[in-house]
Short mmCIF file of C-alpha atoms and ligand atoms in Angstrom, two decimals:
data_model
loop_
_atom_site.label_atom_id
_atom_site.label_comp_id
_atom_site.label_asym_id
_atom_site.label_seq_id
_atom_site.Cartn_x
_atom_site.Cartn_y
_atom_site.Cartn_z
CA UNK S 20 -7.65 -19.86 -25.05
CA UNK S 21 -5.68 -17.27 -23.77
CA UNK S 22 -3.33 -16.44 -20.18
CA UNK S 23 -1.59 -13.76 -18.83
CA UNK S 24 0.48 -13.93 -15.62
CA UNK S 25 1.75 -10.83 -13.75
CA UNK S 26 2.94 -9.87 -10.14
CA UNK S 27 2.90 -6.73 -8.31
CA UNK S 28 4.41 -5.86 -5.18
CA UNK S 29 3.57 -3.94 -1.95
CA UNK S 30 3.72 -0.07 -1.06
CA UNK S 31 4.25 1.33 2.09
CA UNK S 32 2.80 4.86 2.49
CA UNK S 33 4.92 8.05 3.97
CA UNK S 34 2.24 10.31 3.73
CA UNK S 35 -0.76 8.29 4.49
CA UNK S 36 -4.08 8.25 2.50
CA UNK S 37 -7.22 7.95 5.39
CA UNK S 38 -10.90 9.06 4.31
CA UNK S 39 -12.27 9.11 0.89
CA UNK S 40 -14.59 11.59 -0.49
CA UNK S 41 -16.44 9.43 -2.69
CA UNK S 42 -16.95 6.21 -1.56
CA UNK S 43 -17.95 4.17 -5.01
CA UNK S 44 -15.06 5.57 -7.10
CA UNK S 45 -12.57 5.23 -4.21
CA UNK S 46 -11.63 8.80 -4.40
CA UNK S 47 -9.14 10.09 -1.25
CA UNK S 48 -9.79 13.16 0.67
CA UNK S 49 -6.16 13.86 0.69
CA UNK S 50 -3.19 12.99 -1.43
CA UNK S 51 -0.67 10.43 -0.34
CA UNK S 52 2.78 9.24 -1.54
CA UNK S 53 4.54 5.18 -0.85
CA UNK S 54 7.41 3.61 -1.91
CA UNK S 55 6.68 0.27 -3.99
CA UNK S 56 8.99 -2.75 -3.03
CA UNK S 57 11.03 -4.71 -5.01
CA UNK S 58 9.03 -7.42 -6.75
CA UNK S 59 11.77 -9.63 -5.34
CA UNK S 60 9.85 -9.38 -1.78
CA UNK S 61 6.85 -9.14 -0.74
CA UNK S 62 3.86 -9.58 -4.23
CA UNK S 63 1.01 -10.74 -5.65
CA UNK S 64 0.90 -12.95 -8.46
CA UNK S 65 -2.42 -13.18 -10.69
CA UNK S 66 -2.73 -15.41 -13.35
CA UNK S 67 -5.86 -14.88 -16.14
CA UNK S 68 -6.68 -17.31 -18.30
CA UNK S 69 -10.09 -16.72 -20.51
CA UNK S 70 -11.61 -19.19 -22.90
CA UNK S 71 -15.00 -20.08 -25.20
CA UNK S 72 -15.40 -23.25 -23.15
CA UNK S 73 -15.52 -21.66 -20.09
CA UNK S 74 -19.18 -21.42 -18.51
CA UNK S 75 -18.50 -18.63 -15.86
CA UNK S 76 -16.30 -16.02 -14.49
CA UNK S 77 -14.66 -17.95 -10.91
CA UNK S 78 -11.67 -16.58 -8.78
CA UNK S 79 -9.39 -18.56 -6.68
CA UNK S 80 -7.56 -16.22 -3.99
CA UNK S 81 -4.76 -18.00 -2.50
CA UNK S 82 -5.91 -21.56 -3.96
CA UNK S 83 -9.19 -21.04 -2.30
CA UNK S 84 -11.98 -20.24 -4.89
CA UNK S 85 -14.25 -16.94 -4.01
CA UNK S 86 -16.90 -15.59 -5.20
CA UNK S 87 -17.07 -13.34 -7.94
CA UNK S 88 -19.95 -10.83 -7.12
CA UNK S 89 -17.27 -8.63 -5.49
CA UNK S 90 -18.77 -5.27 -6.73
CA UNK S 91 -14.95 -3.28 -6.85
CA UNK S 92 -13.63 -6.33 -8.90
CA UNK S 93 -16.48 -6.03 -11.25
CA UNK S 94 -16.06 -2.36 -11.53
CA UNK S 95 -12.22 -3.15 -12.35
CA UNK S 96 -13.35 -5.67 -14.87
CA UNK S 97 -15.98 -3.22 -16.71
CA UNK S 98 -13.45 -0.47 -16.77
CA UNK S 99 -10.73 -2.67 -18.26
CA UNK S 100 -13.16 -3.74 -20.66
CA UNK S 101 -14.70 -0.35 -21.78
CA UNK S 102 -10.44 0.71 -22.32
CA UNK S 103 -9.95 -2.79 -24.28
CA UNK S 104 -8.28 -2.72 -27.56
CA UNK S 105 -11.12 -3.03 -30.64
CA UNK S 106 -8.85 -5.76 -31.61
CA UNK S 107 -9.69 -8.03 -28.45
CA UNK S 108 -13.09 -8.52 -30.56
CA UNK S 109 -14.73 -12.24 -29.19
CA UNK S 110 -12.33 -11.91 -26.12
CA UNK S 111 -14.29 -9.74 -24.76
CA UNK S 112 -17.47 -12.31 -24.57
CA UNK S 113 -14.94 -15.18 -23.37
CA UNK S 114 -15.46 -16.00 -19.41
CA UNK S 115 -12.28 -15.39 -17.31
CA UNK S 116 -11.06 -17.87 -14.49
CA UNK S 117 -8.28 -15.85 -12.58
CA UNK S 118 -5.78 -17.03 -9.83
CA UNK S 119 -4.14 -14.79 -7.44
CA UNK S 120 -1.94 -15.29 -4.43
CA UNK S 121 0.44 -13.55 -2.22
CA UNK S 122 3.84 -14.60 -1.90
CA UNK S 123 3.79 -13.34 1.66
CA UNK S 124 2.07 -14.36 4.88
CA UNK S 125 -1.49 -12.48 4.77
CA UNK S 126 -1.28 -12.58 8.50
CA UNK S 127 1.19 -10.19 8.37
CA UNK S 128 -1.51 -7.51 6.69
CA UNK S 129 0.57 -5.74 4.91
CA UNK S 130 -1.10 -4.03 2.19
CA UNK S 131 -2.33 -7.14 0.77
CA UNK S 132 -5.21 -6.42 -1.32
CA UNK S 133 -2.61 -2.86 -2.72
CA UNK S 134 -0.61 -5.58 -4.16
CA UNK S 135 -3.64 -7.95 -5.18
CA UNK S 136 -5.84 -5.03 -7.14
CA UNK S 137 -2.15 -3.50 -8.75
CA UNK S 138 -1.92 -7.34 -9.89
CA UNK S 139 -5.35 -8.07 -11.15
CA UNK S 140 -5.85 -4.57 -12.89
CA UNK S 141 -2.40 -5.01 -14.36
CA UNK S 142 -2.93 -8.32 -15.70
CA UNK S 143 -6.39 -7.57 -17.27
CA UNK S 144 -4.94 -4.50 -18.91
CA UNK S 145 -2.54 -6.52 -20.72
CA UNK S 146 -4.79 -9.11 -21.57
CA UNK S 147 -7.47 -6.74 -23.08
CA UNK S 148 -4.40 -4.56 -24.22
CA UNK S 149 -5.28 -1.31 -22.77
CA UNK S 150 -3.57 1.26 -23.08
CA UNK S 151 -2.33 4.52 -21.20
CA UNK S 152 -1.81 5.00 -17.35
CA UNK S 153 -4.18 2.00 -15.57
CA UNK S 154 -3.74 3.24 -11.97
CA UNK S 155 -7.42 4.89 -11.77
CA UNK S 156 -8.82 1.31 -12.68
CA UNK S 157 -6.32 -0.32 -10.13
CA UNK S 158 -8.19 2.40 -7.84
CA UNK S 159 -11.23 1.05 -8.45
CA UNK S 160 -10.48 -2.26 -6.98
CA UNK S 161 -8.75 -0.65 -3.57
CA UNK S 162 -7.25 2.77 -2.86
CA UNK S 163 -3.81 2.12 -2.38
CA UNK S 164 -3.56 -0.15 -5.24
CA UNK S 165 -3.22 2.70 -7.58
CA UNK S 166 0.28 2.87 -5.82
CA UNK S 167 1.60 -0.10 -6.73
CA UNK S 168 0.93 0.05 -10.38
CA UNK S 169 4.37 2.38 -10.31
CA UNK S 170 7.83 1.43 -8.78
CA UNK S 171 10.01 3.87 -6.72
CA UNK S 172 8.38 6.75 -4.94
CA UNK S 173 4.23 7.37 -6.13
CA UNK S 174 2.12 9.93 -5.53
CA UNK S 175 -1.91 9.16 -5.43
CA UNK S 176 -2.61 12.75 -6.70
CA UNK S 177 -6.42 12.91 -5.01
CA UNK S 178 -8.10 14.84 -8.45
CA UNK S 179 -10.19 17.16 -7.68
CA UNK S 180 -13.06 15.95 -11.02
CA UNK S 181 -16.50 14.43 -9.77
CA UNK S 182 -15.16 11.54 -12.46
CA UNK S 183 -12.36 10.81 -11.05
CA UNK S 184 -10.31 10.61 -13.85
CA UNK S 185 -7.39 12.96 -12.58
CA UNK S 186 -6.71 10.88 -9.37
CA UNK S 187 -4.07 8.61 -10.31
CA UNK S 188 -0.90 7.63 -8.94
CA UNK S 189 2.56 9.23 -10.85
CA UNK S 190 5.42 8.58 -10.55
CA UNK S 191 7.74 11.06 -8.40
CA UNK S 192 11.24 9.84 -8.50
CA UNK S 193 12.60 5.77 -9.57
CA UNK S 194 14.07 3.32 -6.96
CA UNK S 195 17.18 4.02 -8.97
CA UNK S 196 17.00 7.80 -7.27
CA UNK S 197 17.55 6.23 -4.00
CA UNK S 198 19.33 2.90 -3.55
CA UNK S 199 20.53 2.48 -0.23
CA UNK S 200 16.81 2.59 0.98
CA UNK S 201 15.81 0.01 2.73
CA UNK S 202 12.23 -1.20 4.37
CA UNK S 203 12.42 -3.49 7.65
CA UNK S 204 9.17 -4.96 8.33
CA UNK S 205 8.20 -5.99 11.69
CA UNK S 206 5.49 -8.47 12.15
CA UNK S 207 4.35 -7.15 15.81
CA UNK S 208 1.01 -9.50 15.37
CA UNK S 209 -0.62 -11.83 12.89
CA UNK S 210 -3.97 -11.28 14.27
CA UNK S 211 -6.92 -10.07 12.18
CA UNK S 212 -7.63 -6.18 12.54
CA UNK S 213 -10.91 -5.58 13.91
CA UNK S 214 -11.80 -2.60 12.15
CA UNK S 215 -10.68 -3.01 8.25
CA UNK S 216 -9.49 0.67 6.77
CA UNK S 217 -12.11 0.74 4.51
CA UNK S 218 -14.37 0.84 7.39
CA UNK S 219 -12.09 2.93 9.98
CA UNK S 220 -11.46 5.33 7.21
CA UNK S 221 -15.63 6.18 6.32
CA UNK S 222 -16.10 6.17 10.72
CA UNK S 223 -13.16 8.91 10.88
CA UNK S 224 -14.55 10.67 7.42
CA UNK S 225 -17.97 10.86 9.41
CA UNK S 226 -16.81 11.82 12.75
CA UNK S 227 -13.52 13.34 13.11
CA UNK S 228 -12.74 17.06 12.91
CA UNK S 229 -9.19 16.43 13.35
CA UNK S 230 -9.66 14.70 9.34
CA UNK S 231 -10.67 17.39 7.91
CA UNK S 232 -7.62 19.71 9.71
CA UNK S 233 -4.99 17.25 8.42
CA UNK S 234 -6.30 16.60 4.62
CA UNK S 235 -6.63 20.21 3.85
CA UNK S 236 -4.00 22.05 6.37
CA UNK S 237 -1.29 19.04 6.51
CA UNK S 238 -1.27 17.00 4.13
CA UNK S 239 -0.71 19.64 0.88
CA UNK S 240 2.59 21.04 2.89
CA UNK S 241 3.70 17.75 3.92
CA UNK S 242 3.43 15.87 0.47
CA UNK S 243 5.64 19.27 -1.07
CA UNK S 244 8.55 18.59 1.65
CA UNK S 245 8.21 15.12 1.50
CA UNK S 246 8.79 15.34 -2.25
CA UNK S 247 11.50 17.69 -1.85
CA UNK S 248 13.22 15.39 1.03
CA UNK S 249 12.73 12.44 -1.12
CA UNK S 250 14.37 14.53 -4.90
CA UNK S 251 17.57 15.85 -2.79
CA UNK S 252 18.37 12.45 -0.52
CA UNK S 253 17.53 13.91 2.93
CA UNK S 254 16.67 11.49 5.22
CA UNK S 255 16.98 13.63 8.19
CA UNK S 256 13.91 15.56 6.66
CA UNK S 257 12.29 12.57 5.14
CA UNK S 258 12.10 10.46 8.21
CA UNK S 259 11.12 13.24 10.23
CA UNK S 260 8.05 13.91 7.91
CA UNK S 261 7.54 9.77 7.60
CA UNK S 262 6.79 9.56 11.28
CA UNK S 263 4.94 12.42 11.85
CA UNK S 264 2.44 12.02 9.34
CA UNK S 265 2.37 8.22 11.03
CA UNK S 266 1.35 9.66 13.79
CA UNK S 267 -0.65 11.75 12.64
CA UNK S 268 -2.73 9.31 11.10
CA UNK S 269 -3.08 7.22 14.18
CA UNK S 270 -4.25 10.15 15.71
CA UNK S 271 -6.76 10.56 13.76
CA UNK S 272 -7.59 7.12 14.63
CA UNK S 273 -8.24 7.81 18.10
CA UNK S 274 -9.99 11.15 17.27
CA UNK S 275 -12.63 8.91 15.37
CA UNK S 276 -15.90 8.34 17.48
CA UNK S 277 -15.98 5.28 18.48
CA UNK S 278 -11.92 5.34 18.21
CA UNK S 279 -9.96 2.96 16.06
CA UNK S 280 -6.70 1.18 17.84
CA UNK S 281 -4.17 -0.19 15.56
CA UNK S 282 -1.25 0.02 17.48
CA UNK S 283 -0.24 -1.95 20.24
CA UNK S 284 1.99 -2.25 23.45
CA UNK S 285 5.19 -3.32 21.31
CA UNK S 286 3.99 -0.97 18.44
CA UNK S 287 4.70 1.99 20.89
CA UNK S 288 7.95 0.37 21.91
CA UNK S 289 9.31 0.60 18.55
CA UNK S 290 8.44 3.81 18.26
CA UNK S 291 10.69 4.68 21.34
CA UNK S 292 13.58 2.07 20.28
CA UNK S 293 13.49 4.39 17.13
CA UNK S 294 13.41 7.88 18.88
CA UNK S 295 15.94 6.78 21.41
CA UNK S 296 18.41 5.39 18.81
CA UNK S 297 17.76 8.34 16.42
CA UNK S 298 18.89 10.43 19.57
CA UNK S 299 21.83 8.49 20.66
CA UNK S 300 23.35 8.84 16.86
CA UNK S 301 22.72 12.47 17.10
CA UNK S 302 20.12 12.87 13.96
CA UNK S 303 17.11 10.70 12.26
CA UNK S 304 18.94 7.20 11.02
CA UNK S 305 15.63 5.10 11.07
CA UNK S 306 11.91 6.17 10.27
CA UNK S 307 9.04 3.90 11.95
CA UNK S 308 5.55 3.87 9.89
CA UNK S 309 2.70 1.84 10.83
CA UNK S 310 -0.01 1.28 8.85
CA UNK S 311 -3.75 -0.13 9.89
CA UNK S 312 -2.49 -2.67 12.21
CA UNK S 313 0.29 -2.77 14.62
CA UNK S 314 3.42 -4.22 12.22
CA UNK S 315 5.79 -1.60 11.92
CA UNK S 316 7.48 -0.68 8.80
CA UNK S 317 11.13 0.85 9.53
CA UNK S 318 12.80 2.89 6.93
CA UNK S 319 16.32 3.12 7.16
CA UNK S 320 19.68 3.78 4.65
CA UNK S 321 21.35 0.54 4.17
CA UNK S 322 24.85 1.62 6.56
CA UNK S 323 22.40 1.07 9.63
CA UNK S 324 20.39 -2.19 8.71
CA UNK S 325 22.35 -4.45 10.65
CA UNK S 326 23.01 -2.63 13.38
CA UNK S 327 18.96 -2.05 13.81
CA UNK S 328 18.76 -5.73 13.57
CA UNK S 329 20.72 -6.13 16.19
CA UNK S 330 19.06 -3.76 18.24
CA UNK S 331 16.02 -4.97 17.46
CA UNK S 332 17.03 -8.67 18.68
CA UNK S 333 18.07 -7.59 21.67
CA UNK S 334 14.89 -5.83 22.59
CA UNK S 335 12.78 -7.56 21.24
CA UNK S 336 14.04 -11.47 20.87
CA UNK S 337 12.86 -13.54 18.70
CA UNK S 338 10.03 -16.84 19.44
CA UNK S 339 11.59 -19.70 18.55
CA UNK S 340 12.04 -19.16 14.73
CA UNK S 341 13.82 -18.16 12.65
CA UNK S 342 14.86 -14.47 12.99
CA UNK S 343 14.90 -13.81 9.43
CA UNK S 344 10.93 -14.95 8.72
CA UNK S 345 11.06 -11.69 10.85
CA UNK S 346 13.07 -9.25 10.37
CA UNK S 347 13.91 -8.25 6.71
CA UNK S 348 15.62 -5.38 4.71
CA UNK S 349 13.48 -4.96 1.47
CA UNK S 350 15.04 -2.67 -1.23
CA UNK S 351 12.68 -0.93 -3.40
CA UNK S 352 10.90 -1.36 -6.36
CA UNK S 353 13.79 -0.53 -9.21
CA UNK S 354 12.22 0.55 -12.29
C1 2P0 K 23 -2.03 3.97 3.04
N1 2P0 K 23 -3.81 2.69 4.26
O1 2P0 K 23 -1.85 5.08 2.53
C2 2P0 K 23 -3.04 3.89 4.18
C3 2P0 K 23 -2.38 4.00 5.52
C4 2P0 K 23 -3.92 2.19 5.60
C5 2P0 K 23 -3.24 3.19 6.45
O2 2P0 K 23 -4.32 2.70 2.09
O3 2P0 K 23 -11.02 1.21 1.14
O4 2P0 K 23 -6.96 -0.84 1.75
O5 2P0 K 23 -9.63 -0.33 -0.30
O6 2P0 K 23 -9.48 2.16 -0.58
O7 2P0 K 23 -6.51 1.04 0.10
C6 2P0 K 23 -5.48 1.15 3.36
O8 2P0 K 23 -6.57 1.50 2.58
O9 2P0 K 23 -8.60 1.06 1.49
C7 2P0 K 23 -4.50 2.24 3.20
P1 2P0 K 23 -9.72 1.04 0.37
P2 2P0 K 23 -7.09 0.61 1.38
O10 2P0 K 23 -1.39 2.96 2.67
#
């Protein structure tokens, strides 16, 4: 018997990956670049544990078991498996029983299964001992998951081979770059999105122009200056970039026929607390960034953290909980 435990945290994307190009090897139409959080936050913990007396391959996904049919986690689990070490030898024939969870509240939907595929890939890889960059297998299981296989700030370079092979995540710069960063997450809804990005992102790939405009016109300039804001510390430019591109991509959302909404009343508020405190301090001191659901993701320098959350109290009060299982400064990833 054999077990391997790992856990991998979140990303939160600046420049946003929407629409793939090849829908079985999860390749992206565009490129797109996220910061991975500390491992301290917000992760997903998987543990493996394979056996000769085990009968059959079974999953439990936060302590409820799931099937294991799943085609991308079988494509994760052959690719793992074709990269294994020749020493794994009977290993390889052993059946797996795996246990993942999310230290986090799912119904916050924040990049859940990013965290869950980094995780799993991760901890096969080791088990199997593969070895060279895993992040195209990670891929495999969801897009942004090849982001999370890196700390500090990762690019998902799209590729441009039929195979696949070149579009894997790098790494552009460690958490170490860039300290004082700090994520504030904003739970605006636990509810269940109704459109999931896998299927929002194929309905815009089929029937939005505006797509097509952004992944080959935008995003190539944006991911340079982003990169360049990100190497020389300019938040000014960097938060600038971060929320256009978010609103670009919900843009994009409504340009898709029939249109995807994933913001909300209080998303859009936040989005004017931001601009209007940005423009009382005179330049860009917080960066709003939502992703497929309404829960905003603020990116700020640490100096301004509590003042935002005591802005953000005061517009938007708290239910009657705790403010803190609300409002949190996450540094990133340091590695
Ligand atoms: C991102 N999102 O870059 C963008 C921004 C959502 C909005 O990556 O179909 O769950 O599994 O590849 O990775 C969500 O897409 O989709 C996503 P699949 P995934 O973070």
């Amino acid at each position: 018997m054999k077990t391997v435990t790992c856990i991998a945290p979140v990303n939160i994307a600046v420049i946003k990956y929407w629409g793939k190009r090849d829908e079985d090897l999860i390749l992206p139409i565009n490129d797109s670049l996220s910061s991975t959080l500390s491992t301290d936050y917000m992760c997903s913990k998987t543990t493996i544990m394979v056996s000769p007396t085990f009968k059959e391959n079974r999953f439990w996904l936060n302590n409820k078991e799931v099937t294991f049919d799943s085609e991308r986690l079988n494509n994760c689990l052959n690719e793992v498996k074709r990269r294994a070490s020749p020493t794994c030898g009977e290993l390889l024939q052993w059946k797996l029983h795996i246990c993942s969870e999310n230290n986090f509240p799912t119904a916050a939907g924040l990049a859940s299964s990013a965290a869950g595929y980094a995780c799993l890939v991760y901890a096969l890889a080791a088990l199997y001992r593969v070895e060279g960059d895993i992040s195209g297998i990670a891929r495999r299981g969801s897009g942004s998951a090849c982001r999370s296989i890196y700390g500090g700030w990762v690019r998902w370079n799209k590729g441009t081979l039929p195979s696949g092979e070149d579009s894997i995540a790098t790494q552009v710069a460690p958490a170490s770059h860039w300290p004082e960063m700090r994520i504030i997450v904003l739970v605006v809804s636990d509810d269940k999105k109704k459109t999931s990005s896998t299927s929002g992102m194929k309905r815009s790939v089929e029937t939005s122009e505006f797509l097509k405009d952004r992944a080959e016109k935008v995003v190539p300039r944006r991911t340079d200056e982003m990169i360049e804001a990100i190497k020389s510390k300019n938040f000014e430019a960097f938060a600038q970039l971060t929320m256009q591109d978010s609103n670009q991509f919900h843009s994009v959302c409504l340009d898709t026929y029939p249109p995807c909404f994933y913001m909300n009343d209080v998303s859009r508020a936040i989005i004017e607390m931001v601009h209007a405190y940005n423009e009382y301090k005179g330049s860009n001191k917080v960066a709003y960034t939502f992703d497929a659901g309404p829960n905003a993701c603020l990116y700020l320098l640490e100096d301004h953290v509590e003042e935002i959350v005591a802005l953000i109290n005061e517009i938007f009060p708290p239910l009657a909980v705790d403010a803190t299982e609300y409002f949190r400064g996450y540094p990133i990833h340091v590695n």
